Amino acid sequence: MRKLITLLGSLGTIIPISLSTISCSSREPWVETLDRPEPIYAIKKTGYVNFTEDKIDINKFNYTYDLIDEINFYFNECGYNVDDMEWSVVRNKMLLSKGLDDNLLQNGTYTFTITNKLNDNDKIIVQQKITNSKKLDDMIKNTDLGAISDIRIKTILMKVIFNNLNLISSINDIADGMLNEENFEINNNQITLKFGDFDKNDRDKFYGELVLTYKIEKFVPEWDGQKTIEDMSTFFGGKTQTNLDTLKSIKRFDIFTQFITRNFSNRLNYLPVLVNDLDVENMVIKKIDGTDNEYEAMLNAVSAPENGYTQYLIGSIKLTFTYYGEFEG
């Protein structure tokens, strides 16, 4: 479980475009041809004699839009008018009818073909693979959540995360979207997430629309009444670990996930109780006086449960950890 929390989102990578097979003759009568590995290149250019493609390092780009800007920059630098350039865009072997106006943040292998309106001999082909999309159906592949205890949005959030482990490193971003009541609609045994359209200038924003299905199986804790977090740990034969060691992120849901990992990783059926009865969104985080990198976070129980639900946890708990990044307070 702890290992899962450190999973990082993928970055765009570049793959080579296929060229032709090179053959050579041999003195051996039983060997006529020898297949060579296909050559690797970043940009395939025909014509465009003034264009200096060797200055473009495609590997440094994680997004198509930045690569496109770089190519246009060198068109201008080399004396070409970008208005004379025509771009054709293919994603996963499918031509995008809107070209550069289409959504180029989605996952896939992009092939850009650039021709010159003023010279039919000018042609550039560039290929780029994108794997860091924030489109919902790119990120959430397991859309059947199976059994959930209730339809509170944070219950569904945690089920989505643990059914799609690639989301763990983005838990705060997906939470920001799902906890906005305008971004979802619940009907019968499904929830429709509606995160809006893509924004090429806000690339960390989740977007798109997706339907998730589930079935309700009511869950009731093994104890009667209410318990503090420490009492809950004791009930299961343990002691609450409040020191979370060194964290790479101190966003609230990252802290909460690390806390769950250290204390209740073998009790994930209690996640709906923990995430709904504890006020994660209003967790208070501050640097410990007299230290450089030591912090504390106060995690309180909610003041009242959602309508119609029972609150099983009460009280508060102070968590401590080390963090070496910037802290805005």
XYZ file of C-alpha atoms in Angstrom:
329
model
C 0.000 0.000 0.000
C 2.773 2.436 0.940
C 4.459 1.763 -2.352
C 1.296 2.663 -4.223
C 1.175 6.176 -2.793
C 4.485 7.056 -4.426
C 3.282 6.193 -7.902
C 3.942 9.104 -10.243
C 1.966 10.196 -13.330
C 3.571 9.353 -16.632
C 5.240 11.962 -18.825
C 5.066 12.197 -22.544
C 7.781 10.310 -24.335
C 8.897 10.201 -27.901
C 8.924 7.154 -30.122
C 10.541 6.828 -33.525
C 8.664 6.963 -36.819
C 9.020 3.846 -38.949
C 11.134 4.155 -42.066
C 12.208 1.508 -44.530
C 14.244 -1.672 -44.055
C 17.829 -1.531 -45.274
C 19.236 -4.585 -47.024
C 22.722 -5.489 -48.099
C 24.218 -8.238 -50.212
C 26.391 -11.018 -48.895
C 28.985 -13.300 -50.374
C 27.281 -16.191 -48.647
C 24.911 -17.883 -51.101
C 22.446 -18.714 -48.320
C 22.102 -15.097 -47.187
C 20.476 -12.645 -49.558
C 19.333 -9.855 -47.266
C 19.925 -8.704 -43.721
C 17.298 -6.726 -41.835
C 18.684 -3.699 -40.041
C 17.018 -1.935 -37.111
C 14.818 0.897 -38.271
C 16.625 4.231 -37.901
C 15.704 6.489 -35.009
C 15.155 10.167 -35.626
C 13.228 13.035 -34.092
C 12.105 14.930 -37.169
C 11.877 13.723 -40.757
C 12.405 16.617 -43.166
C 12.030 16.902 -46.913
C 12.861 20.278 -48.413
C 12.633 23.181 -45.972
C 16.301 23.867 -46.704
C 16.495 26.765 -44.244
C 14.828 24.948 -41.363
C 17.259 23.867 -38.614
C 15.481 20.854 -37.155
C 18.584 19.726 -35.242
C 18.021 22.571 -32.772
C 14.752 21.040 -31.578
C 15.051 18.579 -28.698
C 11.719 16.773 -28.832
C 12.523 14.690 -25.760
C 12.209 17.707 -23.472
C 8.543 18.255 -24.296
C 5.802 16.640 -22.243
C 2.985 18.333 -24.136
C 2.169 18.665 -27.819
C 1.434 22.369 -27.547
C 4.938 23.191 -26.313
C 6.469 21.204 -29.162
C 4.256 23.014 -31.679
C 5.322 26.396 -30.260
C 8.972 25.377 -30.536
C 8.607 24.321 -34.162
C 6.835 27.572 -35.029
C 9.578 29.530 -33.262
C 12.222 27.989 -35.509
C 10.076 28.489 -38.594
C 10.100 32.206 -37.819
C 13.791 32.207 -36.946
C 14.640 30.512 -40.233
C 12.662 33.000 -42.297
C 9.450 31.078 -42.851
C 6.000 32.539 -42.271
C 4.027 30.250 -39.970
C 0.845 31.379 -41.735
C 2.122 29.575 -44.826
C 2.407 26.284 -42.953
C -0.359 23.679 -43.045
C -0.552 21.170 -40.200
C -2.157 17.751 -40.415
C -2.613 15.943 -37.088
C -3.086 12.205 -36.635
C -3.641 10.597 -33.229
C -3.407 6.826 -32.982
C -3.677 6.569 -36.795
C -6.897 8.632 -36.805
C -6.927 11.982 -38.596
C -8.164 14.809 -36.359
C -10.596 16.874 -38.401
C -9.998 20.006 -36.313
C -6.235 19.762 -36.666
C -4.403 21.990 -34.203
C -7.741 23.163 -32.799
C -8.558 19.666 -31.570
C -7.786 18.363 -28.081
C -4.066 17.589 -28.224
C -3.790 16.819 -24.508
C -5.274 13.332 -24.807
C -3.106 10.248 -24.517
C -1.912 8.791 -27.783
C 0.730 8.774 -30.477
C 0.588 11.993 -32.488
C 1.956 12.394 -35.981
C 2.262 15.980 -37.185
C 2.740 16.557 -40.899
C 3.696 20.117 -41.832
C 3.623 21.279 -45.444
C 4.354 24.611 -47.089
C 1.623 26.324 -49.104
C 4.331 28.039 -51.143
C 6.464 24.987 -51.927
C 5.089 21.494 -52.556
C 8.529 20.003 -51.919
C 8.609 21.124 -48.270
C 7.429 18.545 -45.768
C 8.170 17.800 -42.113
C 6.905 14.814 -40.108
C 7.166 14.778 -36.320
C 5.927 12.061 -33.982
C 5.263 12.396 -30.256
C 3.708 10.054 -27.702
C 1.632 11.567 -24.889
C 0.826 9.590 -21.726
C 0.066 12.339 -19.183
C -3.508 13.147 -20.169
C -5.948 14.343 -17.521
C -9.023 13.411 -19.561
C -11.271 11.323 -17.341
C -11.557 8.353 -19.667
C -7.778 8.355 -20.146
C -7.189 8.314 -16.396
C -10.056 6.165 -15.121
C -10.090 2.801 -16.866
C -11.943 0.779 -14.227
C -15.343 2.429 -14.350
C -17.273 -0.316 -12.553
C -16.562 0.411 -8.904
C -18.201 -2.762 -7.646
C -19.659 -2.648 -4.133
C -19.681 0.625 -2.185
C -21.207 1.253 1.224
C -23.015 4.496 0.370
C -23.258 7.203 -2.272
C -21.503 10.008 -0.424
C -19.109 11.609 -2.877
C -16.000 11.000 -0.740
C -16.917 7.319 -0.483
C -17.057 7.198 -4.272
C -13.823 9.221 -4.529
C -11.830 6.722 -2.479
C -13.311 3.800 -4.409
C -12.308 5.437 -7.694
C -8.765 5.981 -6.422
C -8.224 2.441 -5.190
C -9.793 0.938 -8.307
C -7.471 3.060 -10.470
C -4.134 3.161 -8.682
C -2.585 5.447 -11.295
C -4.684 8.218 -9.710
C -2.973 8.069 -6.319
C -0.383 10.692 -7.205
C -3.211 12.942 -8.461
C -5.618 12.373 -5.580
C -5.831 16.071 -4.680
C -6.628 17.089 -8.256
C -9.328 14.472 -8.732
C -10.714 15.333 -5.289
C -10.937 19.022 -6.206
C -13.130 18.068 -9.133
C -15.294 15.443 -7.471
C -15.991 17.452 -4.328
C -17.561 20.202 -6.417
C -21.257 19.292 -6.451
C -21.646 20.905 -9.882
C -19.292 18.302 -11.341
C -21.310 15.157 -10.769
C -24.791 13.716 -11.070
C -25.947 10.603 -9.212
C -28.742 8.452 -10.644
C -29.694 4.978 -9.453
C -26.524 2.851 -9.447
C -24.281 5.214 -11.357
C -22.572 8.570 -11.102
C -21.739 10.807 -14.053
C -18.641 12.949 -13.624
C -18.825 16.203 -15.577
C -15.526 18.056 -15.401
C -15.977 20.324 -18.424
C -13.848 20.817 -21.524
C -10.067 20.702 -21.827
C -7.965 23.808 -21.304
C -4.568 23.715 -22.971
C -3.360 26.412 -20.566
C -4.418 24.459 -17.453
C -2.921 21.058 -18.124
C -3.200 19.704 -14.576
C -6.970 20.122 -14.652
C -9.043 16.960 -14.974
C -11.667 17.295 -17.695
C -14.200 15.340 -19.699
C -17.294 13.320 -18.842
C -17.448 9.753 -17.564
C -20.058 7.377 -16.146
C -19.126 5.165 -13.174
C -21.298 2.279 -12.018
C -21.575 0.593 -8.625
C -23.828 -1.389 -6.330
C -24.677 -0.552 -2.732
C -23.707 -2.923 0.058
C -24.300 -1.283 3.410
C -21.363 -1.338 5.819
C -21.639 -1.062 9.601
C -18.557 -0.834 11.887
C -17.850 -3.616 14.336
C -18.397 -1.363 17.351
C -21.387 0.388 18.831
C -21.548 4.140 19.311
C -18.659 6.495 18.527
C -14.890 6.210 18.898
C -11.887 8.483 18.664
C -9.225 7.573 16.117
C -6.975 6.293 18.900
C -9.835 4.136 20.188
C -10.349 2.773 16.690
C -6.683 1.739 16.465
C -6.861 0.139 19.902
C -10.047 -1.691 18.922
C -8.092 -3.377 16.134
C -5.174 -4.220 18.416
C -2.790 -1.452 17.432
C -1.578 2.002 18.378
C -2.132 5.080 16.242
C 1.024 6.159 14.422
C 0.974 9.929 14.180
C 4.497 10.531 12.833
C 4.314 10.199 9.057
C 8.075 10.602 8.491
C 9.095 12.527 5.351
C 6.406 13.497 2.847
C 6.907 14.595 -0.751
C 3.639 16.511 -0.739
C 1.680 18.136 2.053
C -1.595 18.586 0.257
C -4.437 17.473 2.454
C -5.469 14.281 0.722
C -1.813 13.225 0.382
C -1.417 13.569 4.150
C -4.676 11.715 4.727
C -3.620 8.870 2.414
C -0.278 8.513 4.181
C -2.063 8.466 7.541
C -4.368 5.686 6.323
C -1.387 3.753 4.967
C 0.385 3.775 8.315
C -2.605 2.892 10.424
C -5.396 1.191 8.524
C -3.897 -0.388 5.400
C -5.414 -3.733 6.402
C -8.787 -2.133 7.167
C -9.627 -0.463 3.867
C -13.264 -1.467 4.282
C -13.314 1.343 6.875
C -12.284 3.978 4.330
C -15.851 5.353 4.019
C -15.911 5.911 7.789
C -12.497 7.556 7.857
C -12.876 9.801 4.822
C -16.390 10.973 5.717
C -16.097 11.308 9.495
C -12.752 13.133 9.368
C -12.725 16.686 8.022
C -9.908 16.247 5.504
C -10.706 19.384 3.515
C -10.284 21.619 6.583
C -7.138 19.976 7.937
C -4.919 22.669 9.496
C -1.254 22.432 8.467
C 1.533 24.547 9.948
C 5.274 24.549 10.464
C 6.411 23.658 13.971
C 7.962 26.690 15.687
C 11.745 26.633 15.890
C 12.201 24.076 13.093
C 13.059 24.354 9.414
C 11.332 21.336 7.925
C 9.077 19.916 10.628
C 5.318 20.273 10.335
C 2.123 19.302 12.072
C -1.390 18.787 10.781
C -4.509 18.820 12.936
C -7.160 16.428 11.664
C -10.548 16.878 13.303
C -13.740 14.898 13.084
C -16.569 16.606 11.224
C -18.904 18.679 13.360
C -21.932 16.810 12.022
C -22.496 13.983 9.533
C -24.229 14.357 6.203
C -27.994 14.134 6.367
C -29.191 10.622 7.002
C -25.794 9.172 7.867
C -24.325 8.053 11.171
C -21.057 9.502 12.479
C -18.758 6.867 13.973
C -15.585 8.878 14.676
C -15.186 11.890 16.963
C -12.345 13.959 18.389
C -9.132 15.036 16.686
C -5.589 13.881 16.108
C -2.303 15.728 15.541
C -0.035 14.361 12.815
C 3.628 15.285 12.399
C 5.986 14.928 9.446
C 9.050 16.296 7.700
C 8.737 18.222 4.449
C 11.534 19.878 2.445
C 9.477 21.699 -0.168
C 8.004 25.173 -0.186
C 5.178 25.877 2.211
C 2.812 28.796 1.735
C 1.056 28.394 5.063
